[in-house]
């Protein structure tokens, strides 16, 4: 039996999103039907709307979500109706070469639900990141559901499903920031601010936030930045060097995804330091660096996809830290909205007015 729900779709490239009727099938083998309680408005959803990720329109948007399991396929044994879950877009397979090597966060064969959600006329929808959670209900692979404590508020929990996890993980997992490190974060929106928080949680001694917006720099201070640089007013590379005894930072996290800011990150790190790219570039972008500089500076240049997280390991741990008062995830929620306000939330996000707008259902 199909469930008739309301959802937000992008019908064509660049079109404003719309709320419409979505048909969600009952779960088949390996699937779960989830009643969505909250879903954050992420830049990735905007990239889908703009055609920056694919052209499989229409898209059912939304992916940064939490909710309650309503039903599961008859072969699913580790979920049951009523479980409170955060949805993830990295349902690991357990069989690929990365999983067999004990590195499931690099899984090369993550999976989604097999059945399609559709419009009322039968048009198949492409769910954003295999989730499609700007909807009252969604169908996902059971492995995309990570059980966590139901004591956390849904609008806070869902943020771990994408942006906040990406930033935290860039610092904690990819860069492996440790006590006493100096860390610079270039770009202090939701992901960058989460990277600042991750560096603080890891015990970094110096945390330098870089952005062109004073409002975002103030947000970064609230998450643990010890210094801020407005790169409209000062050279960020020189500023980071001045704050690190002219050495450069041990770790520089680039959370924008542009060649210019990546180059700044490259030259703002210490010799043998680490650069982590967590910002998402567009397909047309190119980076040019002198190969001798690449060789001579040593260290590591890394990319961080989903914060190199393992949802089954990281989500419950981070939720527990939040419930203990040690991880202020609630500070990322700028506003809560309804399904009909997603288009305006995109505009606010583009203008830099919010860290996260979160849809409550």
PDB file of C-alpha atoms in Angstrom, residues 41-259:
ATOM      1  CA  UNK A  41      17.951  22.704   4.956  1.00  0.00           C
ATOM      2  CA  UNK A  42      21.432  21.978   3.616  1.00  0.00           C
ATOM      3  CA  UNK A  43      23.472  23.497   0.762  1.00  0.00           C
ATOM      4  CA  UNK A  44      23.416  20.073  -0.880  1.00  0.00           C
ATOM      5  CA  UNK A  45      19.662  20.372  -1.417  1.00  0.00           C
ATOM      6  CA  UNK A  46      20.210  23.720  -3.106  1.00  0.00           C
ATOM      7  CA  UNK A  47      22.895  22.144  -5.310  1.00  0.00           C
ATOM      8  CA  UNK A  48      20.342  19.508  -6.361  1.00  0.00           C
ATOM      9  CA  UNK A  49      17.799  22.210  -7.229  1.00  0.00           C
ATOM     10  CA  UNK A  50      20.409  24.051  -9.305  1.00  0.00           C
ATOM     11  CA  UNK A  51      21.438  20.904 -11.197  1.00  0.00           C
ATOM     12  CA  UNK A  52      24.888  20.944  -9.637  1.00  0.00           C
ATOM     13  CA  UNK A  53      24.811  17.292  -8.553  1.00  0.00           C
ATOM     14  CA  UNK A  54      22.806  15.567 -11.267  1.00  0.00           C
ATOM     15  CA  UNK A  55      20.036  15.907 -13.809  1.00  0.00           C
ATOM     16  CA  UNK A  56      17.670  13.170 -12.625  1.00  0.00           C
ATOM     17  CA  UNK A  57      14.763  15.538 -12.049  1.00  0.00           C
ATOM     18  CA  UNK A  58      12.353  15.611 -10.361  1.00  0.00           C
ATOM     19  CA  UNK A  59      14.199  15.386  -7.048  1.00  0.00           C
ATOM     20  CA  UNK A  60      12.612  14.767  -3.666  1.00  0.00           C
ATOM     21  CA  UNK A  61      14.771  17.053  -1.560  1.00  0.00           C
ATOM     22  CA  UNK A  62      15.932  16.802   2.049  1.00  0.00           C
ATOM     23  CA  UNK A  63      18.412  14.427   3.646  1.00  0.00           C
ATOM     24  CA  UNK A  64      19.595  15.849   7.012  1.00  0.00           C
ATOM     25  CA  UNK A  65      16.851  14.214   9.035  1.00  0.00           C
ATOM     26  CA  UNK A  66      15.646  12.346  12.085  1.00  0.00           C
ATOM     27  CA  UNK A  67      12.404  10.547  12.797  1.00  0.00           C
ATOM     28  CA  UNK A  68      10.619   7.397  13.909  1.00  0.00           C
ATOM     29  CA  UNK A  69      10.673   4.041  12.170  1.00  0.00           C
ATOM     30  CA  UNK A  70       7.104   3.224  11.148  1.00  0.00           C
ATOM     31  CA  UNK A  71       7.634  -0.188   9.537  1.00  0.00           C
ATOM     32  CA  UNK A  72      10.402  -2.363   8.114  1.00  0.00           C
ATOM     33  CA  UNK A  73      10.868  -5.065   5.504  1.00  0.00           C
ATOM     34  CA  UNK A  74      10.287  -8.620   6.666  1.00  0.00           C
ATOM     35  CA  UNK A  75      14.017  -9.437   6.634  1.00  0.00           C
ATOM     36  CA  UNK A  76      15.096  -6.441   8.738  1.00  0.00           C
ATOM     37  CA  UNK A  77      16.060  -7.557  12.238  1.00  0.00           C
ATOM     38  CA  UNK A  78      17.932  -4.613  13.774  1.00  0.00           C
ATOM     39  CA  UNK A  79      15.116  -2.043  13.546  1.00  0.00           C
ATOM     40  CA  UNK A  80      11.559  -2.049  14.785  1.00  0.00           C
ATOM     41  CA  UNK A  81       8.618   0.348  14.680  1.00  0.00           C
ATOM     42  CA  UNK A  82       9.062   3.200  17.148  1.00  0.00           C
ATOM     43  CA  UNK A  83      12.859   3.350  16.980  1.00  0.00           C
ATOM     44  CA  UNK A  84      14.154   6.917  16.906  1.00  0.00           C
ATOM     45  CA  UNK A  85      16.740   7.212  14.152  1.00  0.00           C
ATOM     46  CA  UNK A  86      19.011   9.669  12.379  1.00  0.00           C
ATOM     47  CA  UNK A  87      19.076   9.068   8.638  1.00  0.00           C
ATOM     48  CA  UNK A  88      22.470   8.697   6.970  1.00  0.00           C
ATOM     49  CA  UNK A  89      23.517   8.543   3.354  1.00  0.00           C
ATOM     50  CA  UNK A  90      26.352   6.063   3.923  1.00  0.00           C
ATOM     51  CA  UNK A  91      24.670   2.700   4.499  1.00  0.00           C
ATOM     52  CA  UNK A  92      27.771   0.517   4.421  1.00  0.00           C
ATOM     53  CA  UNK A  93      27.676  -2.793   2.577  1.00  0.00           C
ATOM     54  CA  UNK A  94      30.079  -4.798   4.754  1.00  0.00           C
ATOM     55  CA  UNK A  95      31.404  -6.667   1.701  1.00  0.00           C
ATOM     56  CA  UNK A  96      33.458  -4.269  -0.452  1.00  0.00           C
ATOM     57  CA  UNK A  97      37.237  -4.027  -0.280  1.00  0.00           C
ATOM     58  CA  UNK A  98      37.109  -1.039   2.109  1.00  0.00           C
ATOM     59  CA  UNK A  99      34.721  -2.809   4.482  1.00  0.00           C
ATOM     60  CA  UNK A 100      36.767  -6.019   4.378  1.00  0.00           C
ATOM     61  CA  UNK A 101      39.882  -4.025   5.288  1.00  0.00           C
ATOM     62  CA  UNK A 102      38.147  -2.685   8.382  1.00  0.00           C
ATOM     63  CA  UNK A 103      37.584   0.794   6.924  1.00  0.00           C
ATOM     64  CA  UNK A 104      33.816   0.879   6.436  1.00  0.00           C
ATOM     65  CA  UNK A 105      33.736   4.699   6.458  1.00  0.00           C
ATOM     66  CA  UNK A 106      35.284   4.426   2.971  1.00  0.00           C
ATOM     67  CA  UNK A 107      32.649   1.909   1.791  1.00  0.00           C
ATOM     68  CA  UNK A 108      32.542   1.807  -2.007  1.00  0.00           C
ATOM     69  CA  UNK A 109      29.102   0.186  -2.293  1.00  0.00           C
ATOM     70  CA  UNK A 110      26.732   2.089  -0.019  1.00  0.00           C
ATOM     71  CA  UNK A 111      23.112   1.404  -0.799  1.00  0.00           C
ATOM     72  CA  UNK A 112      19.668   2.988  -0.827  1.00  0.00           C
ATOM     73  CA  UNK A 113      16.082   1.763  -0.953  1.00  0.00           C
ATOM     74  CA  UNK A 114      15.258  -0.313  -4.022  1.00  0.00           C
ATOM     75  CA  UNK A 115      11.687   0.858  -4.527  1.00  0.00           C
ATOM     76  CA  UNK A 116      10.929   4.299  -5.925  1.00  0.00           C
ATOM     77  CA  UNK A 117       8.862   7.011  -4.345  1.00  0.00           C
ATOM     78  CA  UNK A 118       6.703   8.734  -6.961  1.00  0.00           C
ATOM     79  CA  UNK A 119       4.486  11.683  -7.735  1.00  0.00           C
ATOM     80  CA  UNK A 120       0.728  11.107  -7.819  1.00  0.00           C
ATOM     81  CA  UNK A 121       0.904  10.534 -11.606  1.00  0.00           C
ATOM     82  CA  UNK A 122       3.496   7.785 -11.178  1.00  0.00           C
ATOM     83  CA  UNK A 123       6.585   9.838 -12.093  1.00  0.00           C
ATOM     84  CA  UNK A 124       9.554   8.364 -10.257  1.00  0.00           C
ATOM     85  CA  UNK A 125      11.361  10.697  -7.861  1.00  0.00           C
ATOM     86  CA  UNK A 126      15.100  10.830  -7.240  1.00  0.00           C
ATOM     87  CA  UNK A 127      15.605  11.217  -3.481  1.00  0.00           C
ATOM     88  CA  UNK A 128      18.391  13.600  -2.497  1.00  0.00           C
ATOM     89  CA  UNK A 129      21.388  11.541  -1.341  1.00  0.00           C
ATOM     90  CA  UNK A 130      19.126   8.503  -1.434  1.00  0.00           C
ATOM     91  CA  UNK A 131      16.941   9.867   1.386  1.00  0.00           C
ATOM     92  CA  UNK A 132      14.362  12.479   0.313  1.00  0.00           C
ATOM     93  CA  UNK A 133      13.311  13.705   3.758  1.00  0.00           C
ATOM     94  CA  UNK A 134      11.494  16.968   3.045  1.00  0.00           C
ATOM     95  CA  UNK A 135       8.443  14.752   3.321  1.00  0.00           C
ATOM     96  CA  UNK A 136       6.157  13.498   6.036  1.00  0.00           C
ATOM     97  CA  UNK A 137       7.420   9.962   5.379  1.00  0.00           C
ATOM     98  CA  UNK A 138      10.315   8.545   3.387  1.00  0.00           C
ATOM     99  CA  UNK A 139      11.546   5.130   2.293  1.00  0.00           C
ATOM    100  CA  UNK A 140      15.217   4.291   2.873  1.00  0.00           C
ATOM    101  CA  UNK A 141      17.500   1.299   3.121  1.00  0.00           C
ATOM    102  CA  UNK A 142      17.424  -0.071   6.662  1.00  0.00           C
ATOM    103  CA  UNK A 143      21.157   0.583   6.922  1.00  0.00           C
ATOM    104  CA  UNK A 144      20.473   4.292   6.465  1.00  0.00           C
ATOM    105  CA  UNK A 145      18.733   4.353   9.859  1.00  0.00           C
ATOM    106  CA  UNK A 146      21.022   4.865  12.842  1.00  0.00           C
ATOM    107  CA  UNK A 147      19.356   4.366  16.222  1.00  0.00           C
ATOM    108  CA  UNK A 148      20.157   6.984  18.865  1.00  0.00           C
ATOM    109  CA  UNK A 149      18.700   8.091  22.191  1.00  0.00           C
ATOM    110  CA  UNK A 150      15.182   9.483  21.824  1.00  0.00           C
ATOM    111  CA  UNK A 151      15.989  12.076  24.505  1.00  0.00           C
ATOM    112  CA  UNK A 152      17.560  14.380  21.914  1.00  0.00           C
ATOM    113  CA  UNK A 153      15.278  16.822  20.111  1.00  0.00           C
ATOM    114  CA  UNK A 154      14.650  15.766  16.478  1.00  0.00           C
ATOM    115  CA  UNK A 155      15.594  19.172  15.042  1.00  0.00           C
ATOM    116  CA  UNK A 156      18.987  18.843  16.735  1.00  0.00           C
ATOM    117  CA  UNK A 157      19.556  15.156  16.024  1.00  0.00           C
ATOM    118  CA  UNK A 158      18.933  15.452  12.299  1.00  0.00           C
ATOM    119  CA  UNK A 159      21.851  17.848  11.848  1.00  0.00           C
ATOM    120  CA  UNK A 160      24.240  14.965  12.463  1.00  0.00           C
ATOM    121  CA  UNK A 161      22.866  13.403   9.288  1.00  0.00           C
ATOM    122  CA  UNK A 162      24.988  15.670   7.092  1.00  0.00           C
ATOM    123  CA  UNK A 163      26.447  19.152   7.637  1.00  0.00           C
ATOM    124  CA  UNK A 164      27.371  19.086  11.306  1.00  0.00           C
ATOM    125  CA  UNK A 165      28.796  15.574  10.996  1.00  0.00           C
ATOM    126  CA  UNK A 166      30.798  16.654   7.960  1.00  0.00           C
ATOM    127  CA  UNK A 167      32.435  19.482   9.892  1.00  0.00           C
ATOM    128  CA  UNK A 168      32.951  17.605  13.148  1.00  0.00           C
ATOM    129  CA  UNK A 169      34.340  14.634  11.260  1.00  0.00           C
ATOM    130  CA  UNK A 170      36.689  16.773   9.160  1.00  0.00           C
ATOM    131  CA  UNK A 171      38.404  17.802  12.403  1.00  0.00           C
ATOM    132  CA  UNK A 172      38.018  14.644  14.491  1.00  0.00           C
ATOM    133  CA  UNK A 173      38.274  11.868  11.900  1.00  0.00           C
ATOM    134  CA  UNK A 174      39.995  13.169   8.779  1.00  0.00           C
ATOM    135  CA  UNK A 175      42.464  15.663  10.267  1.00  0.00           C
ATOM    136  CA  UNK A 176      42.640  13.797  13.585  1.00  0.00           C
ATOM    137  CA  UNK A 177      43.183  17.048  15.457  1.00  0.00           C
ATOM    138  CA  UNK A 178      44.842  16.366  18.794  1.00  0.00           C
ATOM    139  CA  UNK A 179      45.540  18.216  22.033  1.00  0.00           C
ATOM    140  CA  UNK A 180      47.669  21.304  21.591  1.00  0.00           C
ATOM    141  CA  UNK A 181      47.285  21.539  17.819  1.00  0.00           C
ATOM    142  CA  UNK A 182      46.782  24.810  15.995  1.00  0.00           C
ATOM    143  CA  UNK A 183      43.836  24.689  13.610  1.00  0.00           C
ATOM    144  CA  UNK A 184      42.514  27.167  11.049  1.00  0.00           C
ATOM    145  CA  UNK A 185      39.065  26.838   9.462  1.00  0.00           C
ATOM    146  CA  UNK A 186      38.379  28.756   6.251  1.00  0.00           C
ATOM    147  CA  UNK A 187      34.640  29.294   5.765  1.00  0.00           C
ATOM    148  CA  UNK A 188      32.443  29.409   8.847  1.00  0.00           C
ATOM    149  CA  UNK A 189      28.978  28.458   7.740  1.00  0.00           C
ATOM    150  CA  UNK A 190      27.356  25.361   9.208  1.00  0.00           C
ATOM    151  CA  UNK A 191      30.079  22.912   8.169  1.00  0.00           C
ATOM    152  CA  UNK A 192      32.953  25.238   9.043  1.00  0.00           C
ATOM    153  CA  UNK A 193      31.472  26.117  12.431  1.00  0.00           C
ATOM    154  CA  UNK A 194      31.104  22.405  13.123  1.00  0.00           C
ATOM    155  CA  UNK A 195      34.780  21.958  12.240  1.00  0.00           C
ATOM    156  CA  UNK A 196      35.628  24.691  14.757  1.00  0.00           C
ATOM    157  CA  UNK A 197      33.556  22.828  17.351  1.00  0.00           C
ATOM    158  CA  UNK A 198      35.301  19.561  16.491  1.00  0.00           C
ATOM    159  CA  UNK A 199      38.721  21.143  16.893  1.00  0.00           C
ATOM    160  CA  UNK A 200      37.661  22.527  20.261  1.00  0.00           C
ATOM    161  CA  UNK A 201      36.324  19.145  21.354  1.00  0.00           C
ATOM    162  CA  UNK A 202      39.642  17.538  20.366  1.00  0.00           C
ATOM    163  CA  UNK A 203      41.620  19.953  22.539  1.00  0.00           C
ATOM    164  CA  UNK A 204      43.208  22.238  19.937  1.00  0.00           C
ATOM    165  CA  UNK A 205      45.066  25.090  21.622  1.00  0.00           C
ATOM    166  CA  UNK A 206      44.649  27.681  18.857  1.00  0.00           C
ATOM    167  CA  UNK A 207      41.569  27.728  16.626  1.00  0.00           C
ATOM    168  CA  UNK A 208      41.493  30.402  13.938  1.00  0.00           C
ATOM    169  CA  UNK A 209      38.235  31.071  12.090  1.00  0.00           C
ATOM    170  CA  UNK A 210      38.388  32.776   8.683  1.00  0.00           C
ATOM    171  CA  UNK A 211      35.432  34.228   6.809  1.00  0.00           C
ATOM    172  CA  UNK A 212      34.318  37.399   5.018  1.00  0.00           C
ATOM    173  CA  UNK A 213      31.208  37.773   7.205  1.00  0.00           C
ATOM    174  CA  UNK A 214      31.550  39.118  10.746  1.00  0.00           C
ATOM    175  CA  UNK A 215      28.296  37.414  11.723  1.00  0.00           C
ATOM    176  CA  UNK A 216      29.737  33.998  10.841  1.00  0.00           C
ATOM    177  CA  UNK A 217      32.938  34.810  12.676  1.00  0.00           C
ATOM    178  CA  UNK A 218      30.900  35.546  15.793  1.00  0.00           C
ATOM    179  CA  UNK A 219      29.167  32.186  15.394  1.00  0.00           C
ATOM    180  CA  UNK A 220      32.600  30.568  15.160  1.00  0.00           C
ATOM    181  CA  UNK A 221      33.637  32.212  18.441  1.00  0.00           C
ATOM    182  CA  UNK A 222      30.601  30.649  20.100  1.00  0.00           C
ATOM    183  CA  UNK A 223      31.790  27.226  18.931  1.00  0.00           C
ATOM    184  CA  UNK A 224      35.310  27.652  20.276  1.00  0.00           C
ATOM    185  CA  UNK A 225      37.353  29.830  17.898  1.00  0.00           C
ATOM    186  CA  UNK A 226      40.145  31.549  19.833  1.00  0.00           C
ATOM    187  CA  UNK A 227      40.898  34.019  17.019  1.00  0.00           C
ATOM    188  CA  UNK A 228      39.014  35.285  13.950  1.00  0.00           C
ATOM    189  CA  UNK A 229      40.159  36.822  10.661  1.00  0.00           C
ATOM    190  CA  UNK A 230      37.871  38.709   8.286  1.00  0.00           C
ATOM    191  CA  UNK A 231      39.530  37.916   4.964  1.00  0.00           C
ATOM    192  CA  UNK A 232      37.936  40.950   3.312  1.00  0.00           C
ATOM    193  CA  UNK A 233      40.084  43.082   5.584  1.00  0.00           C
ATOM    194  CA  UNK A 234      43.281  41.046   6.019  1.00  0.00           C
ATOM    195  CA  UNK A 235      45.314  38.432   4.179  1.00  0.00           C
ATOM    196  CA  UNK A 236      44.249  35.152   5.817  1.00  0.00           C
ATOM    197  CA  UNK A 237      47.547  33.396   5.106  1.00  0.00           C
ATOM    198  CA  UNK A 238      49.547  36.157   6.772  1.00  0.00           C
ATOM    199  CA  UNK A 239      47.010  36.371   9.593  1.00  0.00           C
ATOM    200  CA  UNK A 240      47.216  32.645  10.327  1.00  0.00           C
ATOM    201  CA  UNK A 241      51.026  32.793  10.265  1.00  0.00           C
ATOM    202  CA  UNK A 242      51.073  35.735  12.683  1.00  0.00           C
ATOM    203  CA  UNK A 243      48.942  33.739  15.117  1.00  0.00           C
ATOM    204  CA  UNK A 244      51.162  30.651  14.894  1.00  0.00           C
ATOM    205  CA  UNK A 245      54.657  32.104  15.426  1.00  0.00           C
ATOM    206  CA  UNK A 246      55.044  32.518  11.641  1.00  0.00           C
ATOM    207  CA  UNK A 247      54.849  28.738  11.212  1.00  0.00           C
ATOM    208  CA  UNK A 248      51.355  28.212   9.881  1.00  0.00           C
ATOM    209  CA  UNK A 249      48.673  26.008  11.408  1.00  0.00           C
ATOM    210  CA  UNK A 250      49.117  22.298  12.070  1.00  0.00           C
ATOM    211  CA  UNK A 251      45.736  21.718  10.394  1.00  0.00           C
ATOM    212  CA  UNK A 252      43.835  23.913   7.945  1.00  0.00           C
ATOM    213  CA  UNK A 253      40.270  22.901   7.090  1.00  0.00           C
ATOM    214  CA  UNK A 254      38.797  24.416   3.931  1.00  0.00           C
ATOM    215  CA  UNK A 255      35.005  24.441   4.253  1.00  0.00           C
ATOM    216  CA  UNK A 256      34.050  26.415   1.137  1.00  0.00           C
ATOM    217  CA  UNK A 257      35.195  24.360  -1.842  1.00  0.00           C
ATOM    218  CA  UNK A 258      36.863  26.979  -4.036  1.00  0.00           C
ATOM    219  CA  UNK A 259      40.330  26.964  -5.638  1.00  0.00           C
TER     220      UNK A 259
END
